Amino acid sequence: MSKEEFLSALRKRLNGLPAEDVDERILFYDEMIDDHIEDGESEEEAIEGIGNIDEVVEQIMEDIPLAKIVKERVKPKKKLGGAEIALLIITSPIWVSLLISLFAVVFSVYVTIWSLVVSLFAVDLSLAISFVASIPAGIALIGNAQVAGGIWMMFAGLACAGFSVMLFYGCVYFAKGAIKLAKFFLKKVKGMFIVKEEI
């Protein structure tokens, strides 16, 4: 693939993003390819060094804030006429309530996922605190001639410590999964605003 083909394909794949961002990214990759060529690489080698166009588009999408993409897509391309404004006002109870409902659903799913993460870490912390508290309590029970109760308390504390360590790794794994899921959904939402053109 030549430099012009790469940049043209990249521009088509970024259609729908703010024009200044697209121009900035195209200029960046144009200069990057030129730098590689100046270092003695061919155009094809320079483009291979940059990576797959899908990976480049994905990286660009991650860098641009969602609010900026939405603003670009929602901004009218031409000035609205009186009839269009009247139609927007008349239908506003429908589209505004649908928009609020969509936002509420997305927000509630997001909050639920992170509430689960926080809850798991809270359970893990309570197990660790139980371990720390059960050792002195067990010693105090043994000191009060309640040997069986003291040994049982220390055993329960050690069990809490073991569960705490195991749960900690599960919590970290679950939190990483939640972060990946959040990034995935953000990428999908951003992708909805990109106009796919046939090449």
mmCIF file with all atom_site columns, C-alpha atoms in Angstrom:
data_model
loop_
_atom_site.group_PDB
_atom_site.id
_atom_site.type_symbol
_atom_site.label_atom_id
_atom_site.label_alt_id
_atom_site.label_comp_id
_atom_site.label_asym_id
_atom_site.label_entity_id
_atom_site.label_seq_id
_atom_site.pdbx_PDB_ins_code
_atom_site.Cartn_x
_atom_site.Cartn_y
_atom_site.Cartn_z
_atom_site.occupancy
_atom_site.B_iso_or_equiv
_atom_site.pdbx_formal_charge
_atom_site.auth_seq_id
_atom_site.auth_comp_id
_atom_site.auth_asym_id
_atom_site.auth_atom_id
_atom_site.pdbx_PDB_model_num
ATOM 1   C CA . MET A 1 1   ? 0.000   0.000   0.000  1.00 0.00 ? 1   MET A CA 1
ATOM 2   C CA . SER A 1 2   ? 1.356   3.405   -0.949 1.00 0.00 ? 2   SER A CA 1
ATOM 3   C CA . LYS A 1 3   ? 1.345   6.449   1.306  1.00 0.00 ? 3   LYS A CA 1
ATOM 4   C CA . GLU A 1 4   ? -1.496  8.081   -0.629 1.00 0.00 ? 4   GLU A CA 1
ATOM 5   C CA . GLU A 1 5   ? -3.622  4.927   -0.481 1.00 0.00 ? 5   GLU A CA 1
ATOM 6   C CA . PHE A 1 6   ? -3.005  4.572   3.257  1.00 0.00 ? 6   PHE A CA 1
ATOM 7   C CA . LEU A 1 7   ? -3.869  8.202   3.997  1.00 0.00 ? 7   LEU A CA 1
ATOM 8   C CA . SER A 1 8   ? -6.929  8.100   1.730  1.00 0.00 ? 8   SER A CA 1
ATOM 9   C CA . ALA A 1 9   ? -8.200  4.913   3.376  1.00 0.00 ? 9   ALA A CA 1
ATOM 10  C CA . LEU A 1 10  ? -7.542  6.425   6.797  1.00 0.00 ? 10  LEU A CA 1
ATOM 11  C CA . ARG A 1 11  ? -9.470  9.588   5.901  1.00 0.00 ? 11  ARG A CA 1
ATOM 12  C CA . LYS A 1 12  ? -12.440 7.502   4.712  1.00 0.00 ? 12  LYS A CA 1
ATOM 13  C CA . ARG A 1 13  ? -12.414 5.389   7.876  1.00 0.00 ? 13  ARG A CA 1
ATOM 14  C CA . LEU A 1 14  ? -12.387 8.537   10.046 1.00 0.00 ? 14  LEU A CA 1
ATOM 15  C CA . ASN A 1 15  ? -15.348 10.094  8.245  1.00 0.00 ? 15  ASN A CA 1
ATOM 16  C CA . GLY A 1 16  ? -17.738 11.446  10.857 1.00 0.00 ? 16  GLY A CA 1
ATOM 17  C CA . LEU A 1 17  ? -15.086 12.663  13.270 1.00 0.00 ? 17  LEU A CA 1
ATOM 18  C CA . PRO A 1 18  ? -14.486 16.402  13.666 1.00 0.00 ? 18  PRO A CA 1
ATOM 19  C CA . ALA A 1 19  ? -12.751 17.663  10.501 1.00 0.00 ? 19  ALA A CA 1
ATOM 20  C CA . GLU A 1 20  ? -9.916  19.356  12.404 1.00 0.00 ? 20  GLU A CA 1
ATOM 21  C CA . ASP A 1 21  ? -9.127  16.104  14.229 1.00 0.00 ? 21  ASP A CA 1
ATOM 22  C CA . VAL A 1 22  ? -9.129  14.130  10.988 1.00 0.00 ? 22  VAL A CA 1
ATOM 23  C CA . ASP A 1 23  ? -6.815  16.658  9.323  1.00 0.00 ? 23  ASP A CA 1
ATOM 24  C CA . GLU A 1 24  ? -4.515  16.648  12.362 1.00 0.00 ? 24  GLU A CA 1
ATOM 25  C CA . ARG A 1 25  ? -4.273  12.830  12.377 1.00 0.00 ? 25  ARG A CA 1
ATOM 26  C CA . ILE A 1 26  ? -3.727  12.643  8.603  1.00 0.00 ? 26  ILE A CA 1
ATOM 27  C CA . LEU A 1 27  ? -0.921  15.216  8.863  1.00 0.00 ? 27  LEU A CA 1
ATOM 28  C CA . PHE A 1 28  ? 0.595   13.290  11.791 1.00 0.00 ? 28  PHE A CA 1
ATOM 29  C CA . TYR A 1 29  ? 0.700   9.994   9.883  1.00 0.00 ? 29  TYR A CA 1
ATOM 30  C CA . ASP A 1 30  ? 1.895   11.753  6.699  1.00 0.00 ? 30  ASP A CA 1
ATOM 31  C CA . GLU A 1 31  ? 4.860   13.159  8.629  1.00 0.00 ? 31  GLU A CA 1
ATOM 32  C CA . MET A 1 32  ? 5.466   9.816   10.363 1.00 0.00 ? 32  MET A CA 1
ATOM 33  C CA . ILE A 1 33  ? 5.673   8.020   7.020  1.00 0.00 ? 33  ILE A CA 1
ATOM 34  C CA . ASP A 1 34  ? 8.004   10.718  5.676  1.00 0.00 ? 34  ASP A CA 1
ATOM 35  C CA . ASP A 1 35  ? 10.239  10.305  8.740  1.00 0.00 ? 35  ASP A CA 1
ATOM 36  C CA . HIS A 1 36  ? 10.459  6.556   8.159  1.00 0.00 ? 36  HIS A CA 1
ATOM 37  C CA . ILE A 1 37  ? 11.267  7.125   4.487  1.00 0.00 ? 37  ILE A CA 1
ATOM 38  C CA . GLU A 1 38  ? 14.019  9.598   5.420  1.00 0.00 ? 38  GLU A CA 1
ATOM 39  C CA . ASP A 1 39  ? 15.476  6.877   7.656  1.00 0.00 ? 39  ASP A CA 1
ATOM 40  C CA . GLY A 1 40  ? 15.898  4.679   4.578  1.00 0.00 ? 40  GLY A CA 1
ATOM 41  C CA . GLU A 1 41  ? 12.692  2.638   4.586  1.00 0.00 ? 41  GLU A CA 1
ATOM 42  C CA . SER A 1 42  ? 10.451  2.194   1.559  1.00 0.00 ? 42  SER A CA 1
ATOM 43  C CA . GLU A 1 43  ? 6.857   3.485   1.632  1.00 0.00 ? 43  GLU A CA 1
ATOM 44  C CA . GLU A 1 44  ? 5.543   -0.054  2.154  1.00 0.00 ? 44  GLU A CA 1
ATOM 45  C CA . GLU A 1 45  ? 7.958   -0.690  5.045  1.00 0.00 ? 45  GLU A CA 1
ATOM 46  C CA . ALA A 1 46  ? 7.072   2.650   6.617  1.00 0.00 ? 46  ALA A CA 1
ATOM 47  C CA . ILE A 1 47  ? 3.354   1.866   6.443  1.00 0.00 ? 47  ILE A CA 1
ATOM 48  C CA . GLU A 1 48  ? 3.922   -1.647  7.828  1.00 0.00 ? 48  GLU A CA 1
ATOM 49  C CA . GLY A 1 49  ? 5.840   -0.052  10.704 1.00 0.00 ? 49  GLY A CA 1
ATOM 50  C CA . ILE A 1 50  ? 2.836   2.105   11.547 1.00 0.00 ? 50  ILE A CA 1
ATOM 51  C CA . GLY A 1 51  ? 0.573   -0.921  11.761 1.00 0.00 ? 51  GLY A CA 1
ATOM 52  C CA . ASN A 1 52  ? -2.743  -2.165  10.499 1.00 0.00 ? 52  ASN A CA 1
ATOM 53  C CA . ILE A 1 53  ? -5.211  0.561   9.500  1.00 0.00 ? 53  ILE A CA 1
ATOM 54  C CA . ASP A 1 54  ? -7.833  -0.957  11.843 1.00 0.00 ? 54  ASP A CA 1
ATOM 55  C CA . GLU A 1 55  ? -5.446  -0.584  14.790 1.00 0.00 ? 55  GLU A CA 1
ATOM 56  C CA . VAL A 1 56  ? -4.635  3.003   13.767 1.00 0.00 ? 56  VAL A CA 1
ATOM 57  C CA . VAL A 1 57  ? -8.348  3.902   13.552 1.00 0.00 ? 57  VAL A CA 1
ATOM 58  C CA . GLU A 1 58  ? -9.006  2.232   16.918 1.00 0.00 ? 58  GLU A CA 1
ATOM 59  C CA . GLN A 1 59  ? -6.196  4.218   18.562 1.00 0.00 ? 59  GLN A CA 1
ATOM 60  C CA . ILE A 1 60  ? -7.467  7.472   17.074 1.00 0.00 ? 60  ILE A CA 1
ATOM 61  C CA . MET A 1 61  ? -10.996 6.692   18.289 1.00 0.00 ? 61  MET A CA 1
ATOM 62  C CA . GLU A 1 62  ? -9.687  6.106   21.827 1.00 0.00 ? 62  GLU A CA 1
ATOM 63  C CA . ASP A 1 63  ? -7.871  9.446   21.804 1.00 0.00 ? 63  ASP A CA 1
ATOM 64  C CA . ILE A 1 64  ? -10.837 11.600  20.753 1.00 0.00 ? 64  ILE A CA 1
ATOM 65  C CA . PRO A 1 65  ? -13.348 12.344  23.560 1.00 0.00 ? 65  PRO A CA 1
ATOM 66  C CA . LEU A 1 66  ? -16.890 11.043  23.041 1.00 0.00 ? 66  LEU A CA 1
ATOM 67  C CA . ALA A 1 67  ? -18.380 14.478  23.713 1.00 0.00 ? 67  ALA A CA 1
ATOM 68  C CA . LYS A 1 68  ? -16.415 15.951  20.813 1.00 0.00 ? 68  LYS A CA 1
ATOM 69  C CA . ILE A 1 69  ? -17.602 13.224  18.435 1.00 0.00 ? 69  ILE A CA 1
ATOM 70  C CA . VAL A 1 70  ? -21.238 13.611  19.492 1.00 0.00 ? 70  VAL A CA 1
ATOM 71  C CA . LYS A 1 71  ? -21.048 17.387  19.154 1.00 0.00 ? 71  LYS A CA 1
ATOM 72  C CA . GLU A 1 72  ? -19.708 17.038  15.613 1.00 0.00 ? 72  GLU A CA 1
ATOM 73  C CA . ARG A 1 73  ? -22.428 14.583  14.589 1.00 0.00 ? 73  ARG A CA 1
ATOM 74  C CA . VAL A 1 74  ? -25.307 16.445  16.228 1.00 0.00 ? 74  VAL A CA 1
ATOM 75  C CA . LYS A 1 75  ? -24.287 19.849  14.882 1.00 0.00 ? 75  LYS A CA 1
ATOM 76  C CA . PRO A 1 76  ? -26.575 20.674  11.937 1.00 0.00 ? 76  PRO A CA 1
ATOM 77  C CA . LYS A 1 77  ? -24.842 20.983  8.563  1.00 0.00 ? 77  LYS A CA 1
ATOM 78  C CA . LYS A 1 78  ? -27.183 23.745  7.479  1.00 0.00 ? 78  LYS A CA 1
ATOM 79  C CA . LYS A 1 79  ? -29.296 26.322  9.220  1.00 0.00 ? 79  LYS A CA 1
ATOM 80  C CA . LEU A 1 80  ? -32.646 24.938  10.338 1.00 0.00 ? 80  LEU A CA 1
ATOM 81  C CA . GLY A 1 81  ? -35.790 26.425  8.817  1.00 0.00 ? 81  GLY A CA 1
ATOM 82  C CA . GLY A 1 82  ? -38.933 27.442  10.686 1.00 0.00 ? 82  GLY A CA 1
ATOM 83  C CA . ALA A 1 83  ? -40.793 24.220  9.825  1.00 0.00 ? 83  ALA A CA 1
ATOM 84  C CA . GLU A 1 84  ? -37.885 22.062  11.006 1.00 0.00 ? 84  GLU A CA 1
ATOM 85  C CA . ILE A 1 85  ? -37.625 23.998  14.277 1.00 0.00 ? 85  ILE A CA 1
ATOM 86  C CA . ALA A 1 86  ? -41.396 23.679  14.808 1.00 0.00 ? 86  ALA A CA 1
ATOM 87  C CA . LEU A 1 87  ? -41.194 19.917  14.137 1.00 0.00 ? 87  LEU A CA 1
ATOM 88  C CA . LEU A 1 88  ? -38.350 19.555  16.646 1.00 0.00 ? 88  LEU A CA 1
ATOM 89  C CA . ILE A 1 89  ? -40.355 21.436  19.265 1.00 0.00 ? 89  ILE A CA 1
ATOM 90  C CA . ILE A 1 90  ? -43.545 19.466  18.643 1.00 0.00 ? 90  ILE A CA 1
ATOM 91  C CA . THR A 1 91  ? -41.781 16.100  18.774 1.00 0.00 ? 91  THR A CA 1
ATOM 92  C CA . SER A 1 92  ? -39.526 17.050  21.695 1.00 0.00 ? 92  SER A CA 1
ATOM 93  C CA . PRO A 1 93  ? -41.608 15.204  24.316 1.00 0.00 ? 93  PRO A CA 1
ATOM 94  C CA . ILE A 1 94  ? -40.898 11.990  22.418 1.00 0.00 ? 94  ILE A CA 1
ATOM 95  C CA . TRP A 1 95  ? -37.235 12.339  21.478 1.00 0.00 ? 95  TRP A CA 1
ATOM 96  C CA . VAL A 1 96  ? -36.172 14.070  24.703 1.00 0.00 ? 96  VAL A CA 1
ATOM 97  C CA . SER A 1 97  ? -37.786 11.365  26.859 1.00 0.00 ? 97  SER A CA 1
ATOM 98  C CA . LEU A 1 98  ? -36.220 8.621   24.704 1.00 0.00 ? 98  LEU A CA 1
ATOM 99  C CA . LEU A 1 99  ? -32.836 10.302  24.966 1.00 0.00 ? 99  LEU A CA 1
ATOM 100 C CA . ILE A 1 100 ? -33.144 10.633  28.742 1.00 0.00 ? 100 ILE A CA 1
ATOM 101 C CA . SER A 1 101 ? -34.246 6.983   29.003 1.00 0.00 ? 101 SER A CA 1
ATOM 102 C CA . LEU A 1 102 ? -31.293 5.822   26.929 1.00 0.00 ? 102 LEU A CA 1
ATOM 103 C CA . PHE A 1 103 ? -28.895 7.851   29.056 1.00 0.00 ? 103 PHE A CA 1
ATOM 104 C CA . ALA A 1 104 ? -30.488 6.498   32.260 1.00 0.00 ? 104 ALA A CA 1
ATOM 105 C CA . VAL A 1 105 ? -30.169 2.882   31.111 1.00 0.00 ? 105 VAL A CA 1
ATOM 106 C CA . VAL A 1 106 ? -26.537 3.272   30.038 1.00 0.00 ? 106 VAL A CA 1
ATOM 107 C CA . PHE A 1 107 ? -25.684 5.139   33.229 1.00 0.00 ? 107 PHE A CA 1
ATOM 108 C CA . SER A 1 108 ? -27.425 2.569   35.458 1.00 0.00 ? 108 SER A CA 1
ATOM 109 C CA . VAL A 1 109 ? -25.598 -0.343  33.798 1.00 0.00 ? 109 VAL A CA 1
ATOM 110 C CA . TYR A 1 110 ? -22.297 1.499   34.213 1.00 0.00 ? 110 TYR A CA 1
ATOM 111 C CA . VAL A 1 111 ? -23.016 2.278   37.880 1.00 0.00 ? 111 VAL A CA 1
ATOM 112 C CA . THR A 1 112 ? -24.125 -1.320  38.531 1.00 0.00 ? 112 THR A CA 1
ATOM 113 C CA . ILE A 1 113 ? -20.893 -2.751  37.138 1.00 0.00 ? 113 ILE A CA 1
ATOM 114 C CA . TRP A 1 114 ? -18.743 -0.439  39.240 1.00 0.00 ? 114 TRP A CA 1
ATOM 115 C CA . SER A 1 115 ? -20.943 -1.006  42.307 1.00 0.00 ? 115 SER A CA 1
ATOM 116 C CA . LEU A 1 116 ? -20.183 -4.710  41.995 1.00 0.00 ? 116 LEU A CA 1
ATOM 117 C CA . VAL A 1 117 ? -16.456 -3.948  41.829 1.00 0.00 ? 117 VAL A CA 1
ATOM 118 C CA . VAL A 1 118 ? -16.618 -1.713  44.906 1.00 0.00 ? 118 VAL A CA 1
ATOM 119 C CA . SER A 1 119 ? -18.760 -4.279  46.775 1.00 0.00 ? 119 SER A CA 1
ATOM 120 C CA . LEU A 1 120 ? -16.291 -7.085  46.077 1.00 0.00 ? 120 LEU A CA 1
ATOM 121 C CA . PHE A 1 121 ? -13.391 -4.988  47.341 1.00 0.00 ? 121 PHE A CA 1
ATOM 122 C CA . ALA A 1 122 ? -15.444 -4.049  50.435 1.00 0.00 ? 122 ALA A CA 1
ATOM 123 C CA . VAL A 1 123 ? -16.073 -7.735  51.189 1.00 0.00 ? 123 VAL A CA 1
ATOM 124 C CA . ASP A 1 124 ? -12.368 -8.444  50.710 1.00 0.00 ? 124 ASP A CA 1
ATOM 125 C CA . LEU A 1 125 ? -11.442 -5.602  53.073 1.00 0.00 ? 125 LEU A CA 1
ATOM 126 C CA . SER A 1 126 ? -13.919 -6.842  55.696 1.00 0.00 ? 126 SER A CA 1
ATOM 127 C CA . LEU A 1 127 ? -12.355 -10.320 55.547 1.00 0.00 ? 127 LEU A CA 1
ATOM 128 C CA . ALA A 1 128 ? -8.895  -8.805  56.041 1.00 0.00 ? 128 ALA A CA 1
ATOM 129 C CA . ILE A 1 129 ? -10.130 -6.728  58.985 1.00 0.00 ? 129 ILE A CA 1
ATOM 130 C CA . SER A 1 130 ? -11.768 -9.851  60.446 1.00 0.00 ? 130 SER A CA 1
ATOM 131 C CA . PHE A 1 131 ? -8.413  -11.608 60.329 1.00 0.00 ? 131 PHE A CA 1
ATOM 132 C CA . VAL A 1 132 ? -6.650  -8.709  62.065 1.00 0.00 ? 132 VAL A CA 1
ATOM 133 C CA . ALA A 1 133 ? -9.353  -8.457  64.751 1.00 0.00 ? 133 ALA A CA 1
ATOM 134 C CA . SER A 1 134 ? -9.687  -12.191 65.395 1.00 0.00 ? 134 SER A CA 1
ATOM 135 C CA . ILE A 1 135 ? -6.055  -12.766 66.433 1.00 0.00 ? 135 ILE A CA 1
ATOM 136 C CA . PRO A 1 136 ? -6.131  -10.430 69.505 1.00 0.00 ? 136 PRO A CA 1
ATOM 137 C CA . ALA A 1 137 ? -9.663  -11.642 70.293 1.00 0.00 ? 137 ALA A CA 1
ATOM 138 C CA . GLY A 1 138 ? -8.455  -15.240 70.215 1.00 0.00 ? 138 GLY A CA 1
ATOM 139 C CA . ILE A 1 139 ? -5.519  -14.407 72.472 1.00 0.00 ? 139 ILE A CA 1
ATOM 140 C CA . ALA A 1 140 ? -7.867  -12.620 74.877 1.00 0.00 ? 140 ALA A CA 1
ATOM 141 C CA . LEU A 1 141 ? -10.182 -15.634 74.979 1.00 0.00 ? 141 LEU A CA 1
ATOM 142 C CA . ILE A 1 142 ? -7.269  -17.968 75.698 1.00 0.00 ? 142 ILE A CA 1
ATOM 143 C CA . GLY A 1 143 ? -6.141  -15.561 78.464 1.00 0.00 ? 143 GLY A CA 1
ATOM 144 C CA . ASN A 1 144 ? -9.652  -15.803 80.009 1.00 0.00 ? 144 ASN A CA 1
ATOM 145 C CA . ALA A 1 145 ? -9.375  -19.615 80.156 1.00 0.00 ? 145 ALA A CA 1
ATOM 146 C CA . GLN A 1 146 ? -11.593 -20.133 77.111 1.00 0.00 ? 146 GLN A CA 1
ATOM 147 C CA . VAL A 1 147 ? -8.982  -22.089 75.162 1.00 0.00 ? 147 VAL A CA 1
ATOM 148 C CA . ALA A 1 148 ? -11.358 -23.796 72.726 1.00 0.00 ? 148 ALA A CA 1
ATOM 149 C CA . GLY A 1 149 ? -13.069 -20.505 71.879 1.00 0.00 ? 149 GLY A CA 1
ATOM 150 C CA . GLY A 1 150 ? -9.729  -18.735 71.469 1.00 0.00 ? 150 GLY A CA 1
ATOM 151 C CA . ILE A 1 151 ? -8.345  -21.423 69.167 1.00 0.00 ? 151 ILE A CA 1
ATOM 152 C CA . TRP A 1 152 ? -11.584 -21.400 67.174 1.00 0.00 ? 152 TRP A CA 1
ATOM 153 C CA . MET A 1 153 ? -11.409 -17.592 66.885 1.00 0.00 ? 153 MET A CA 1
ATOM 154 C CA . MET A 1 154 ? -7.801  -17.740 65.615 1.00 0.00 ? 154 MET A CA 1
ATOM 155 C CA . PHE A 1 155 ? -8.718  -20.516 63.154 1.00 0.00 ? 155 PHE A CA 1
ATOM 156 C CA . ALA A 1 156 ? -11.627 -18.411 61.868 1.00 0.00 ? 156 ALA A CA 1
ATOM 157 C CA . GLY A 1 157 ? -9.257  -15.457 61.504 1.00 0.00 ? 157 GLY A CA 1
ATOM 158 C CA . LEU A 1 158 ? -6.796  -17.528 59.461 1.00 0.00 ? 158 LEU A CA 1
ATOM 159 C CA . ALA A 1 159 ? -9.674  -18.732 57.281 1.00 0.00 ? 159 ALA A CA 1
ATOM 160 C CA . CYS A 1 160 ? -10.712 -15.093 56.739 1.00 0.00 ? 160 CYS A CA 1
ATOM 161 C CA . ALA A 1 161 ? -7.122  -14.262 55.786 1.00 0.00 ? 161 ALA A CA 1
ATOM 162 C CA . GLY A 1 162 ? -7.073  -17.071 53.213 1.00 0.00 ? 162 GLY A CA 1
ATOM 163 C CA . PHE A 1 163 ? -10.420 -16.048 51.752 1.00 0.00 ? 163 PHE A CA 1
ATOM 164 C CA . SER A 1 164 ? -9.252  -12.421 51.673 1.00 0.00 ? 164 SER A CA 1
ATOM 165 C CA . VAL A 1 165 ? -6.158  -13.281 49.642 1.00 0.00 ? 165 VAL A CA 1
ATOM 166 C CA . MET A 1 166 ? -8.126  -15.433 47.194 1.00 0.00 ? 166 MET A CA 1
ATOM 167 C CA . LEU A 1 167 ? -10.894 -12.862 46.849 1.00 0.00 ? 167 LEU A CA 1
ATOM 168 C CA . PHE A 1 168 ? -8.371  -10.072 46.267 1.00 0.00 ? 168 PHE A CA 1
ATOM 169 C CA . TYR A 1 169 ? -7.141  -11.755 43.080 1.00 0.00 ? 169 TYR A CA 1
ATOM 170 C CA . GLY A 1 170 ? -10.726 -12.293 41.989 1.00 0.00 ? 170 GLY A CA 1
ATOM 171 C CA . CYS A 1 171 ? -11.515 -8.631  42.661 1.00 0.00 ? 171 CYS A CA 1
ATOM 172 C CA . VAL A 1 172 ? -8.546  -7.470  40.603 1.00 0.00 ? 172 VAL A CA 1
ATOM 173 C CA . TYR A 1 173 ? -9.536  -9.802  37.755 1.00 0.00 ? 173 TYR A CA 1
ATOM 174 C CA . PHE A 1 174 ? -13.155 -8.582  37.897 1.00 0.00 ? 174 PHE A CA 1
ATOM 175 C CA . ALA A 1 175 ? -12.054 -4.916  37.979 1.00 0.00 ? 175 ALA A CA 1
ATOM 176 C CA . LYS A 1 176 ? -9.847  -5.434  34.905 1.00 0.00 ? 176 LYS A CA 1
ATOM 177 C CA . GLY A 1 177 ? -12.779 -7.072  33.149 1.00 0.00 ? 177 GLY A CA 1
ATOM 178 C CA . ALA A 1 178 ? -15.029 -4.135  34.078 1.00 0.00 ? 178 ALA A CA 1
ATOM 179 C CA . ILE A 1 179 ? -12.475 -1.693  32.655 1.00 0.00 ? 179 ILE A CA 1
ATOM 180 C CA . LYS A 1 180 ? -12.267 -3.692  29.418 1.00 0.00 ? 180 LYS A CA 1
ATOM 181 C CA . LEU A 1 181 ? -16.055 -3.827  29.225 1.00 0.00 ? 181 LEU A CA 1
ATOM 182 C CA . ALA A 1 182 ? -16.335 -0.064  29.772 1.00 0.00 ? 182 ALA A CA 1
ATOM 183 C CA . LYS A 1 183 ? -13.735 0.580   27.040 1.00 0.00 ? 183 LYS A CA 1
ATOM 184 C CA . PHE A 1 184 ? -15.544 -1.819  24.704 1.00 0.00 ? 184 PHE A CA 1
ATOM 185 C CA . PHE A 1 185 ? -18.891 -0.053  25.168 1.00 0.00 ? 185 PHE A CA 1
ATOM 186 C CA . LEU A 1 186 ? -17.286 3.379   24.804 1.00 0.00 ? 186 LEU A CA 1
ATOM 187 C CA . LYS A 1 187 ? -15.653 2.238   21.559 1.00 0.00 ? 187 LYS A CA 1
ATOM 188 C CA . LYS A 1 188 ? -19.007 0.917   20.295 1.00 0.00 ? 188 LYS A CA 1
ATOM 189 C CA . VAL A 1 189 ? -20.771 4.164   21.178 1.00 0.00 ? 189 VAL A CA 1
ATOM 190 C CA . LYS A 1 190 ? -18.069 6.173   19.423 1.00 0.00 ? 190 LYS A CA 1
ATOM 191 C CA . GLY A 1 191 ? -18.298 3.823   16.437 1.00 0.00 ? 191 GLY A CA 1
ATOM 192 C CA . MET A 1 192 ? -22.018 4.598   16.087 1.00 0.00 ? 192 MET A CA 1
ATOM 193 C CA . PHE A 1 193 ? -21.104 8.167   15.180 1.00 0.00 ? 193 PHE A CA 1
ATOM 194 C CA . ILE A 1 194 ? -18.647 7.236   12.446 1.00 0.00 ? 194 ILE A CA 1
ATOM 195 C CA . VAL A 1 195 ? -20.069 7.187   8.935  1.00 0.00 ? 195 VAL A CA 1
ATOM 196 C CA . LYS A 1 196 ? -18.997 4.047   7.131  1.00 0.00 ? 196 LYS A CA 1
ATOM 197 C CA . GLU A 1 197 ? -18.233 4.758   3.506  1.00 0.00 ? 197 GLU A CA 1
ATOM 198 C CA . GLU A 1 198 ? -17.822 2.158   0.811  1.00 0.00 ? 198 GLU A CA 1
ATOM 199 C CA . ILE A 1 199 ? -14.235 2.209   -0.480 1.00 0.00 ? 199 ILE A CA 1
#
